[in-house]
Short mmCIF file of N, CA and C in Angstrom, two decimals:
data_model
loop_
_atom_site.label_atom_id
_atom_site.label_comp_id
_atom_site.label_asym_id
_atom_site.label_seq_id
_atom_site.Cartn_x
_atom_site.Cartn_y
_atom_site.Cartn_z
N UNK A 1 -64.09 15.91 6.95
CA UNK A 1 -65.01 14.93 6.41
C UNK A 1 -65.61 14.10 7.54
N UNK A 2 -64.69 13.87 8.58
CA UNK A 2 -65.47 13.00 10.00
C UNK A 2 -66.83 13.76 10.41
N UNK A 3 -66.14 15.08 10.74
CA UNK A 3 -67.44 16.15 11.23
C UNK A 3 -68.50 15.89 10.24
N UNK A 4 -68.29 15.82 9.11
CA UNK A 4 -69.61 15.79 7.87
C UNK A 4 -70.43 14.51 7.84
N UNK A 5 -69.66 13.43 8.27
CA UNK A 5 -70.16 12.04 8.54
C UNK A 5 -71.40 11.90 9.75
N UNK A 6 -70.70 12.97 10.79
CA UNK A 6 -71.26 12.74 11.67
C UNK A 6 -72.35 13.45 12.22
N UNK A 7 -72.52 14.67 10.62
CA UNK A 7 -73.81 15.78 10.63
C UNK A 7 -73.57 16.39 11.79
N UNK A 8 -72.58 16.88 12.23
CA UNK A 8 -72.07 17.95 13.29
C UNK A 8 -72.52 19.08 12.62
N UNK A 9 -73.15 19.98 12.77
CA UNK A 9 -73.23 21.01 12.15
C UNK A 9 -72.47 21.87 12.33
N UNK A 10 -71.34 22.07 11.20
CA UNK A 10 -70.30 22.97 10.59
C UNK A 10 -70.33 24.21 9.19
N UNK A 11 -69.71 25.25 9.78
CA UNK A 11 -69.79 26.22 9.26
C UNK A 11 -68.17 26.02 8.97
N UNK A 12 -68.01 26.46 7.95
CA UNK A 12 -66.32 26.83 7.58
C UNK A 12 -65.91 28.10 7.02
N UNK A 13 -65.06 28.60 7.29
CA UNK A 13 -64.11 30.00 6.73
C UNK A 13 -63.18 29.48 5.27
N UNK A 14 -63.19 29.35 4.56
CA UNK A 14 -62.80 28.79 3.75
C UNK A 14 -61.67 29.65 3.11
N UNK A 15 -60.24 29.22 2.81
CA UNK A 15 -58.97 30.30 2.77
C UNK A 15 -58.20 29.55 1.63
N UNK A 16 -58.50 30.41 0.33
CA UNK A 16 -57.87 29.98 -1.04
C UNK A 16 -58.75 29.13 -1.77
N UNK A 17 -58.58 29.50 -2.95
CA UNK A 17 -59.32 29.12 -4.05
C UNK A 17 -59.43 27.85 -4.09
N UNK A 18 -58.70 26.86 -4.24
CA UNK A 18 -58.46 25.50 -4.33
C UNK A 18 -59.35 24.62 -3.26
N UNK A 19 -59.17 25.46 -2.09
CA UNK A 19 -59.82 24.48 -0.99
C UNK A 19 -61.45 24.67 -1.40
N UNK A 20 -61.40 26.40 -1.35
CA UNK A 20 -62.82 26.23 -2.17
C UNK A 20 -63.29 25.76 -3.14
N UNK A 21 -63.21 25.39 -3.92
CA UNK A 21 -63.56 24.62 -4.81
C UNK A 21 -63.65 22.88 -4.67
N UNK A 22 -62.79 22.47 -3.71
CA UNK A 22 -62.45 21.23 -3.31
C UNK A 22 -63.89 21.35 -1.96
N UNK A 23 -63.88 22.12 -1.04
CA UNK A 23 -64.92 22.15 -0.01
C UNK A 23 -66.39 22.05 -0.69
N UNK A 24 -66.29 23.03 -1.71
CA UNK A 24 -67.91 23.17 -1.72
C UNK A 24 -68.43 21.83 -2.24
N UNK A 25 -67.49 21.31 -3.13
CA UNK A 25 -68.33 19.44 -3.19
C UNK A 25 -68.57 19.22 -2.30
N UNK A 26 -67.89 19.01 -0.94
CA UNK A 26 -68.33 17.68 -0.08
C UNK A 26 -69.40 18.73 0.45
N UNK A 27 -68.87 19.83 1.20
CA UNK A 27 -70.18 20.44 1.77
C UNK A 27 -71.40 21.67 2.03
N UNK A 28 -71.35 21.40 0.41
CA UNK A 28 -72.19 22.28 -0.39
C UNK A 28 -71.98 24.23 0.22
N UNK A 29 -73.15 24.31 0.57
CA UNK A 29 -73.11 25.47 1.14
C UNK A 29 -72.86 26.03 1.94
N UNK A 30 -72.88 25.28 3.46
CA UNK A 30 -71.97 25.38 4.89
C UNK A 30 -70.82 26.21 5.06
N UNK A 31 -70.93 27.32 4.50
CA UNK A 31 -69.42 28.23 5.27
C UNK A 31 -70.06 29.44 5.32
N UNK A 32 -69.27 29.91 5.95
CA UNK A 32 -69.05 31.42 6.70
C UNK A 32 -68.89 31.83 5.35
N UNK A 33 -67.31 32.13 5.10
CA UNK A 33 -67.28 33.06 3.74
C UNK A 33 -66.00 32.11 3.68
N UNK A 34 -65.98 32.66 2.03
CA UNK A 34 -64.68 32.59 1.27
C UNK A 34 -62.98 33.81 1.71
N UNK A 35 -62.14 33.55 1.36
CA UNK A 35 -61.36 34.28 1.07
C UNK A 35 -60.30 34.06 -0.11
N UNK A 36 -61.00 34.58 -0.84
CA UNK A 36 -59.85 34.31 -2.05
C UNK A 36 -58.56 35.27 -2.73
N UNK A 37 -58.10 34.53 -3.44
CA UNK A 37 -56.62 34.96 -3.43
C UNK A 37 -55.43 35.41 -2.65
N UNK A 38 -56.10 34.18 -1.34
CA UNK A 38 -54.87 34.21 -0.33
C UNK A 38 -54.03 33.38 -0.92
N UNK A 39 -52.88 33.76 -1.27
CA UNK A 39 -51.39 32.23 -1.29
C UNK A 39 -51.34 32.64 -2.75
N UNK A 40 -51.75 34.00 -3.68
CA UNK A 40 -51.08 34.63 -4.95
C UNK A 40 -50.23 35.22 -4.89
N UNK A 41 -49.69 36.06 -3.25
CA UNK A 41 -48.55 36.71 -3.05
C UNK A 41 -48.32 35.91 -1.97
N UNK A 42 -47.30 36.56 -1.26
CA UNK A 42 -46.73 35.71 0.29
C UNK A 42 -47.64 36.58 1.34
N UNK A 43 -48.11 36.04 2.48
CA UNK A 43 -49.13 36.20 3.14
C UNK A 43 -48.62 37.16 3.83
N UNK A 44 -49.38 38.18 4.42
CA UNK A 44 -48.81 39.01 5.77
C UNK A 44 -49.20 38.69 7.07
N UNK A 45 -49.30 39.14 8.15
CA UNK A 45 -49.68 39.28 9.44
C UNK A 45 -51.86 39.88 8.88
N UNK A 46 -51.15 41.07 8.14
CA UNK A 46 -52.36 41.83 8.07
C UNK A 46 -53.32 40.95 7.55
N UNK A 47 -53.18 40.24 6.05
CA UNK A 47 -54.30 39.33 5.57
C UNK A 47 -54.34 38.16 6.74
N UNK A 48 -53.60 37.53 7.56
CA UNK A 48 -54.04 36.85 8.78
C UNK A 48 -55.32 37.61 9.75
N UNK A 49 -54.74 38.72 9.93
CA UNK A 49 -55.85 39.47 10.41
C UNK A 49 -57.19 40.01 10.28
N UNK A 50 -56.84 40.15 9.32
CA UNK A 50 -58.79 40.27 8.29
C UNK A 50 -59.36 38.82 8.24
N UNK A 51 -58.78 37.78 7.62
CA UNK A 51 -59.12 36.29 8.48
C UNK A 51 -60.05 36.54 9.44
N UNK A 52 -59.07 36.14 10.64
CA UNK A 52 -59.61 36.33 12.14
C UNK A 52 -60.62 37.62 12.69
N UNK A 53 -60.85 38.55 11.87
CA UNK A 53 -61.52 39.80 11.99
C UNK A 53 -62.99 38.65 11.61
N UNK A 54 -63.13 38.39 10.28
CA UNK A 54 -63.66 38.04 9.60
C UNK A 54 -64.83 36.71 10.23
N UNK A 55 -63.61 35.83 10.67
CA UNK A 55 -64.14 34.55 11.39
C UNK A 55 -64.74 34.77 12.95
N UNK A 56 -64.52 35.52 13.44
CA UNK A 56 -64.35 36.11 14.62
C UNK A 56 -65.54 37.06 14.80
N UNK A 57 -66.62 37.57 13.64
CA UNK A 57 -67.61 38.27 13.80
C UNK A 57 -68.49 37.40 13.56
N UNK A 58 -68.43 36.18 13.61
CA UNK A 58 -69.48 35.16 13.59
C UNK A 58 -69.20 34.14 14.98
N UNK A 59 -70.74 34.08 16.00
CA UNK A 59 -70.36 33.35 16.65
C UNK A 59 -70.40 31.82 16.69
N UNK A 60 -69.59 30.95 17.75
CA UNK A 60 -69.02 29.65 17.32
C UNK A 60 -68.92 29.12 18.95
N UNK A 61 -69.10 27.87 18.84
CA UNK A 61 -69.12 27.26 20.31
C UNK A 61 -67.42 26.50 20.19
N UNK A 62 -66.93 26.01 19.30
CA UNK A 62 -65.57 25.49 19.15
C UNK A 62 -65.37 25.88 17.32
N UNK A 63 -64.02 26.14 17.42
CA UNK A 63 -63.45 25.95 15.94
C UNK A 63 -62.01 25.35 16.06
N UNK A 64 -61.79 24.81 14.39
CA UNK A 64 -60.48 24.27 14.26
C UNK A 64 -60.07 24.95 13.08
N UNK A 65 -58.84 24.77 12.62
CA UNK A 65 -58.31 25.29 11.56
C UNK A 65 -57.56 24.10 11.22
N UNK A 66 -57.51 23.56 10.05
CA UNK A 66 -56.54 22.95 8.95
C UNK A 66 -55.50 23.15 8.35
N UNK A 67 -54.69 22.64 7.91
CA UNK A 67 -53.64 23.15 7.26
C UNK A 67 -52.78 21.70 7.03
N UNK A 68 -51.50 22.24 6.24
CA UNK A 68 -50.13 21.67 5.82
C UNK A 68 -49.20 21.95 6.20
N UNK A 69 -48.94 20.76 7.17
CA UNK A 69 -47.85 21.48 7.72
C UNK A 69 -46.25 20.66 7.43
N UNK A 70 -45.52 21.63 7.03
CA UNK A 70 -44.23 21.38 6.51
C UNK A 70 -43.25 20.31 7.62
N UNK A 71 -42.85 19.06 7.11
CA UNK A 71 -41.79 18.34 7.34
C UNK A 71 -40.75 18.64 6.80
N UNK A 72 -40.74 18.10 5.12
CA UNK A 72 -39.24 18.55 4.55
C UNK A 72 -39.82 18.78 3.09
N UNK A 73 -38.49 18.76 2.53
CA UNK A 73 -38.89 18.70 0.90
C UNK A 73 -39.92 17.81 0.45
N UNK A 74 -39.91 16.69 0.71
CA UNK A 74 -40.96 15.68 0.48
C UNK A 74 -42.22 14.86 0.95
N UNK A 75 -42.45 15.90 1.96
CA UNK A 75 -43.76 15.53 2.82
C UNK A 75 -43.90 16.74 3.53
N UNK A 76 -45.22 16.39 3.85
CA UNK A 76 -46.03 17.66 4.90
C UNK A 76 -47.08 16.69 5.11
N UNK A 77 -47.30 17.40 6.30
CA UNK A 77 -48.86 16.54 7.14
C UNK A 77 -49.72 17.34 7.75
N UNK A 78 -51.51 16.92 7.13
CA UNK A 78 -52.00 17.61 7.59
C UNK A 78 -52.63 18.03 9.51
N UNK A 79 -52.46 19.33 9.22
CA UNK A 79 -52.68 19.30 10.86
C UNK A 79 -54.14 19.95 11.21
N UNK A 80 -54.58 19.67 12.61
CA UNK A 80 -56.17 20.24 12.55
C UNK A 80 -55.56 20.85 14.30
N UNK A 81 -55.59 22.26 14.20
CA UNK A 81 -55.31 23.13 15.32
C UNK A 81 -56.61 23.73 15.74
N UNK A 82 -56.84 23.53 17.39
CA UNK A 82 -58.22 24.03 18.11
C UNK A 82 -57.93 25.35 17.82
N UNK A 83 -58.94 26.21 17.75
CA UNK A 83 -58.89 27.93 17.83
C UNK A 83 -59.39 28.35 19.31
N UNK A 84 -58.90 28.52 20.33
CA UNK A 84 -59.40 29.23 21.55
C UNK A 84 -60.65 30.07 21.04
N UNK A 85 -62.10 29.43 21.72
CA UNK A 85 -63.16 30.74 22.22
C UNK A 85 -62.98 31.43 22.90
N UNK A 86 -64.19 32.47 22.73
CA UNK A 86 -64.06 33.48 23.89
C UNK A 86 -64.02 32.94 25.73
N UNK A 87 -65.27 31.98 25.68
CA UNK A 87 -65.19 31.22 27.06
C UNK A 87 -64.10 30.80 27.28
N UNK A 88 -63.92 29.86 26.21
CA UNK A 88 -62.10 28.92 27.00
C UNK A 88 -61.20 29.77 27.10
N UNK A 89 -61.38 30.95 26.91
CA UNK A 89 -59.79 32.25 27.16
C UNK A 89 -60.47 32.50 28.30
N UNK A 90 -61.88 32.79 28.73
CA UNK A 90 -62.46 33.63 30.01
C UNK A 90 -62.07 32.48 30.76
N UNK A 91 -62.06 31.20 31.35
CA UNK A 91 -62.44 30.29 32.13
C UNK A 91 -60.84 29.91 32.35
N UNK A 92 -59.85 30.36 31.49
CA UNK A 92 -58.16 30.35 31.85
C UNK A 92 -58.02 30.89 33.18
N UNK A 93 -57.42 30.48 34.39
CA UNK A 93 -56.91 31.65 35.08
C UNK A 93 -55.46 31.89 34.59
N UNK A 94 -55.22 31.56 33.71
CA UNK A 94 -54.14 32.35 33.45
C UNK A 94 -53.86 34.09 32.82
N UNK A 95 -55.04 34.33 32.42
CA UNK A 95 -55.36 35.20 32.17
C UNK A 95 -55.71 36.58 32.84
N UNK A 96 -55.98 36.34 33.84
CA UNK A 96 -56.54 37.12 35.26
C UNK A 96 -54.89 37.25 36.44
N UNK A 97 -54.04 36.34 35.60
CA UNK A 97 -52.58 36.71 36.32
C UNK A 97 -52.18 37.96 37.06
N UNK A 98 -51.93 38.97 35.50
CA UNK A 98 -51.80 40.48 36.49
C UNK A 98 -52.82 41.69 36.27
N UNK A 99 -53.69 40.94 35.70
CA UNK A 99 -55.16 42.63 35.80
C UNK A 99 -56.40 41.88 35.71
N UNK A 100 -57.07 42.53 35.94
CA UNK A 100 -58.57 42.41 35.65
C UNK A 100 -58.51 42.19 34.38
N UNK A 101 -59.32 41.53 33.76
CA UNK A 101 -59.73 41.30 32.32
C UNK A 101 -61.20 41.52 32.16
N UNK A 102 -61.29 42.42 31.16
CA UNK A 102 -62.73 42.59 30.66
C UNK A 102 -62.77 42.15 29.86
N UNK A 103 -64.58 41.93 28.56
CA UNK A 103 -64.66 41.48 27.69
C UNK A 103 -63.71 42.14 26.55
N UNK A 104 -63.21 43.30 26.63
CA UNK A 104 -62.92 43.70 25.18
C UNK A 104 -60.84 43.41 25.06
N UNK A 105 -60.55 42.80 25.99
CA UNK A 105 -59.20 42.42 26.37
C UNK A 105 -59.43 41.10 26.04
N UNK A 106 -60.70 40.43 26.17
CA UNK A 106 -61.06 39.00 26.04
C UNK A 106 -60.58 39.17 24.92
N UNK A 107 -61.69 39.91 23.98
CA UNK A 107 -61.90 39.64 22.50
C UNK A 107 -60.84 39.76 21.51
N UNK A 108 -59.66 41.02 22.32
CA UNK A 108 -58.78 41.39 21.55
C UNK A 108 -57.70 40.57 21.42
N UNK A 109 -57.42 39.67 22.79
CA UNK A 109 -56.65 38.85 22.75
C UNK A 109 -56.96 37.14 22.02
N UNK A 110 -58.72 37.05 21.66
CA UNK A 110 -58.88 36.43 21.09
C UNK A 110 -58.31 36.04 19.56
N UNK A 111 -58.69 37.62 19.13
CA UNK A 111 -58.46 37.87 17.59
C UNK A 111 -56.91 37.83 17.38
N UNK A 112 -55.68 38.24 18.08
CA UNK A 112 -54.63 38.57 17.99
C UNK A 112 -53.75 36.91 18.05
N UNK A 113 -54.75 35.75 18.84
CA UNK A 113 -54.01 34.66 18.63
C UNK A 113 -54.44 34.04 17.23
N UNK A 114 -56.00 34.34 17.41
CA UNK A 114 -56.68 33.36 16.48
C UNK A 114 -55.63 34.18 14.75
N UNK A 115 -55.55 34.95 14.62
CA UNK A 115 -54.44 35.87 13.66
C UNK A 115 -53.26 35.02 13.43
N UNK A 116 -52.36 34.90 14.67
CA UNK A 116 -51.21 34.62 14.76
C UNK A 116 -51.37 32.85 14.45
N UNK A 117 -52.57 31.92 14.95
CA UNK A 117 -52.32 30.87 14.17
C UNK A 117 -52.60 30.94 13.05
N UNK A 118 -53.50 31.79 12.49
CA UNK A 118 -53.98 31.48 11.00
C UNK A 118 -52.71 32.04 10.16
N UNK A 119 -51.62 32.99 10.87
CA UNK A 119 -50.46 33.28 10.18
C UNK A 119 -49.36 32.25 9.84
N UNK A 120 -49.40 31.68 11.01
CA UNK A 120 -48.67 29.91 11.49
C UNK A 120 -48.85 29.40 9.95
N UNK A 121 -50.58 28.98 9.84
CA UNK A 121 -51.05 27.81 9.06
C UNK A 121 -50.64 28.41 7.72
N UNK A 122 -50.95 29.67 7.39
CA UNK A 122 -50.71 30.56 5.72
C UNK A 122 -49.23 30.26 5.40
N UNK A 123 -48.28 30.24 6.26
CA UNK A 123 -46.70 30.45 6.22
C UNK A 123 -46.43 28.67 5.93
N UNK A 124 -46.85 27.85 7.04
CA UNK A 124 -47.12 26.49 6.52
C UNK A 124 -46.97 25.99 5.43
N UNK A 125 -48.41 26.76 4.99
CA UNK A 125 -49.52 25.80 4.00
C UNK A 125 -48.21 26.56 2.98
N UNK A 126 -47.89 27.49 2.86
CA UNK A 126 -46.94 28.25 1.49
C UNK A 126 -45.54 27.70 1.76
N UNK A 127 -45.08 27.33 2.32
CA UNK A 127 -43.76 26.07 2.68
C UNK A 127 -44.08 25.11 2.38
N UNK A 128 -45.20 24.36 2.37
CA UNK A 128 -45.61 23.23 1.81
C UNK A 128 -45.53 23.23 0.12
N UNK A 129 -46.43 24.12 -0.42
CA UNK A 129 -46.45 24.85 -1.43
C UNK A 129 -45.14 24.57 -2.32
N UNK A 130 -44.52 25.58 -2.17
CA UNK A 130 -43.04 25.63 -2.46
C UNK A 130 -42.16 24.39 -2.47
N UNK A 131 -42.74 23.47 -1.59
CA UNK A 131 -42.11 22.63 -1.70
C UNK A 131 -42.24 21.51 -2.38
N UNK A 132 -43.65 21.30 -2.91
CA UNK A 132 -44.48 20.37 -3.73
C UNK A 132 -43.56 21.15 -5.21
N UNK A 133 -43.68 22.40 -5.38
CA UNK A 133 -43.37 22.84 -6.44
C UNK A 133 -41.97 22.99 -6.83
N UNK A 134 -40.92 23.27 -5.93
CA UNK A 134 -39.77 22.67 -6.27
C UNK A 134 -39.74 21.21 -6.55
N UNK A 135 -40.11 20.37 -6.22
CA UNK A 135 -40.12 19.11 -6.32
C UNK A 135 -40.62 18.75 -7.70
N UNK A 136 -41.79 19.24 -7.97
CA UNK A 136 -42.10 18.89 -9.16
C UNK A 136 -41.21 19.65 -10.63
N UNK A 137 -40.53 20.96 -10.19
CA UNK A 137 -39.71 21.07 -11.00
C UNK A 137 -38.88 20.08 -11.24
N UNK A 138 -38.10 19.91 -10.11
CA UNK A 138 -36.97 18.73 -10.37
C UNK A 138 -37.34 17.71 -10.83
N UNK A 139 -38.41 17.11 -10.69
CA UNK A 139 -38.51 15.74 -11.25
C UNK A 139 -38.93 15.92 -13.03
N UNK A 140 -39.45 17.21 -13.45
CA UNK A 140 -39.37 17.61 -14.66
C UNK A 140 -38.72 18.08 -15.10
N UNK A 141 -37.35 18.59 -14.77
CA UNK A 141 -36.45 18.45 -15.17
C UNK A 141 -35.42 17.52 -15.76
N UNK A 142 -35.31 16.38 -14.21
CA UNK A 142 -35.36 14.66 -14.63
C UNK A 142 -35.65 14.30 -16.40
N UNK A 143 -36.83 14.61 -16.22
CA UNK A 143 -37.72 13.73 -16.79
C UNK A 143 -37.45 14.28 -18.23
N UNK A 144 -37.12 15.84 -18.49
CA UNK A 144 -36.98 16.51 -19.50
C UNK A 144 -35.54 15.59 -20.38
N UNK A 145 -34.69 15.61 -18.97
CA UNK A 145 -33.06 15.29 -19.25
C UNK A 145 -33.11 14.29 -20.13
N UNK A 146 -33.61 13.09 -19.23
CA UNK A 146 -34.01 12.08 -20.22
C UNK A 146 -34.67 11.68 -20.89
N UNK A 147 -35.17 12.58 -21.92
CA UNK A 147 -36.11 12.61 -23.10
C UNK A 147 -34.92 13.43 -24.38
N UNK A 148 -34.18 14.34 -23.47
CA UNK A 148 -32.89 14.63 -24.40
C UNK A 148 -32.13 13.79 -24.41
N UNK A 149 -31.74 12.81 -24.44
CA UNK A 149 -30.77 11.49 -23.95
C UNK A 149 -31.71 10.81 -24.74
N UNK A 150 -32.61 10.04 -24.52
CA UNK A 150 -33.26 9.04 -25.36
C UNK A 150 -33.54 9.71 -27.38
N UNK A 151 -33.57 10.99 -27.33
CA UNK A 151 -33.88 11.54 -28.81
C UNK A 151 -32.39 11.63 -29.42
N UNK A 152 -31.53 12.27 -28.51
CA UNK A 152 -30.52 12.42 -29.18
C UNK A 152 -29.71 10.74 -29.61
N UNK A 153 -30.18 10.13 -28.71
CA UNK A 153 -29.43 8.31 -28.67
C UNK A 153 -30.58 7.83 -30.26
N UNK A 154 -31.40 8.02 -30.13
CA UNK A 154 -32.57 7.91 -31.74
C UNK A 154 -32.13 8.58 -32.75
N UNK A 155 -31.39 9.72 -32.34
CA UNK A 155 -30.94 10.64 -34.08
C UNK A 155 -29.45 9.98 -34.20
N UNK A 156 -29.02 9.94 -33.15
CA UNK A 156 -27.52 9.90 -33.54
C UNK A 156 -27.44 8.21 -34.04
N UNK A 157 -28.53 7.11 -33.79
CA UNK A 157 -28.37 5.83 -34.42
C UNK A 157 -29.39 5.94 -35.99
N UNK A 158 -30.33 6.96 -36.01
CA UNK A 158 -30.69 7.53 -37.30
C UNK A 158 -29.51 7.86 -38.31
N UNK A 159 -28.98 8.88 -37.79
CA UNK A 159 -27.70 9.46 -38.87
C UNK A 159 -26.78 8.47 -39.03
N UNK A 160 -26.61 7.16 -38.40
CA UNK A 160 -25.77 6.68 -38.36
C UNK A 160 -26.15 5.31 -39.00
N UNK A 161 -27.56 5.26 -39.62
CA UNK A 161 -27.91 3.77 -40.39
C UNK A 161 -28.05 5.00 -41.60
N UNK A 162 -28.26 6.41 -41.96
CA UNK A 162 -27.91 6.72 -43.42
C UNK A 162 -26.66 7.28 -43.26
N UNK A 163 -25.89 7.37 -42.62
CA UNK A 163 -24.30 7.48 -43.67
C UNK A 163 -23.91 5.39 -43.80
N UNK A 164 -24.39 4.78 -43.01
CA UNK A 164 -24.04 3.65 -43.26
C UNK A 164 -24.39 3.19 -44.72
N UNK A 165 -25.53 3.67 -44.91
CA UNK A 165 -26.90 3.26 -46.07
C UNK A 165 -25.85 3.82 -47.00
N UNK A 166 -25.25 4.91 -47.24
CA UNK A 166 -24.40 5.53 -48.60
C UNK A 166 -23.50 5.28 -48.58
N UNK A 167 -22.60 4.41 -47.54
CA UNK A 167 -21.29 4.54 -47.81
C UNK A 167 -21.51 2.66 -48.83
N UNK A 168 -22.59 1.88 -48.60
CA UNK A 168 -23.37 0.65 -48.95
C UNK A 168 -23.29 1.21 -50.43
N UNK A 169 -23.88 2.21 -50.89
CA UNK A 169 -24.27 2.16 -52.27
C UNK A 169 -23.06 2.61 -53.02
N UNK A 170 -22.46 3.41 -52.30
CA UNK A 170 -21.13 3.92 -52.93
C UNK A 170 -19.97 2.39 -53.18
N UNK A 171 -19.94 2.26 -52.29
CA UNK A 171 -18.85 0.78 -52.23
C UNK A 171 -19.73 -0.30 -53.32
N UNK A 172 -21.06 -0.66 -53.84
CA UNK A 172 -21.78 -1.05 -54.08
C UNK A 172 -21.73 -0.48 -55.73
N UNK A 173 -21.57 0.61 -56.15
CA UNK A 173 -21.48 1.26 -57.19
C UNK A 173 -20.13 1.61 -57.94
N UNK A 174 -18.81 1.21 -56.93
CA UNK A 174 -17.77 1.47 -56.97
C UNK A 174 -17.61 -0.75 -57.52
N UNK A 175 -17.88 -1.62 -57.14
CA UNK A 175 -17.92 -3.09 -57.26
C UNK A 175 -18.46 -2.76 -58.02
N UNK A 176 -19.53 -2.45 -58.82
CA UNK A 176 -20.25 -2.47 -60.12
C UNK A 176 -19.47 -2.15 -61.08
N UNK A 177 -18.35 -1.22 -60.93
CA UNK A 177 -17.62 -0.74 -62.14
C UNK A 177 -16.43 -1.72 -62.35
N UNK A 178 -16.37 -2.02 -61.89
CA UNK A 178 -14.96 -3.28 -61.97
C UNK A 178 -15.22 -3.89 -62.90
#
């Protein structure tokens, strides 16, 4: 939303239904593509990879990636991770360590990280997930418990003002005959 404030012009890859739907309000039409029905099964390496295949055939002067990233059961925070370009991998000398590097060693090693974080963020964002959703079980469970506790404490003082109520008319009908 800063970037959008600040009319940076942004393109986004957009990964799961939810975000899409949540993205395209703030910024309408601005993305690359969708990918949907990531996070209906548990993610692989491979759907990381079609990702980064994906994002990666469009060119980009800087990118970031988003996500949730897991603390504990009861929090996660969001994180915003740089994606290495092609330049900022060429302009490493770390890279040029033990061979020559050409462009297609560039590119491959581009796609194979940019993969491996978007695998990071999927594994994340689905630990996060899981964990919102255990949570909300338990607290509906809670919440179930004591709704059986408060009904049964209502019937059992119900049943217990009508046997009071008859044992009244009986004792009441039993003094009448005297």
């Amino acid at each position: 939303k800063q970037w959008y404030q600040r009319r940076v012009v942004i393109t986004a890859g957009i990964v799961g239904d939810k975000a899409k739907l949540i993205l395209l309000k703030t910024m309408g039409d601005t993305y690359l593509s969708t990918f949907n029905n990531v996070g209906k099964k548990a993610s692989s390496f491979t759907d990381a990879l079609e990702i980064a295949e994906e994002i990666l055939s469009h060119e980009f002067d800087s990118a970031d990636i988003a996500y949730n990233s897991f603390i504990n059961v009861v929090s996660y925070k969001p994180i915003i991770k740089p994606i290495p370009s092609a330049a900022n991998i060429e302009s490493n000398d770390a890279v040029y360590a033990y061979d020559e590097v050409d462009s297609e060693v560039v590119r491959c090693y581009q796609e194979f990280s940019l993969a491996n974080i978007i695998h990071h963020a999927l594994k994340e964002q689905e630990s996060s997930e899981q964990s919102a959703r255990m949570n909300a079980m338990e607290n509906a469970t809670r919440n179930a418990g004591e709704m059986i506790d408060k009904l049964q404490l209502q019937y059992n003082r119900t049943r217990q003002a009508v046997i009071t109520r008859e044992l009244i008319e009986i004792i009441s009908g039993a003094n009448a005959l005297e």
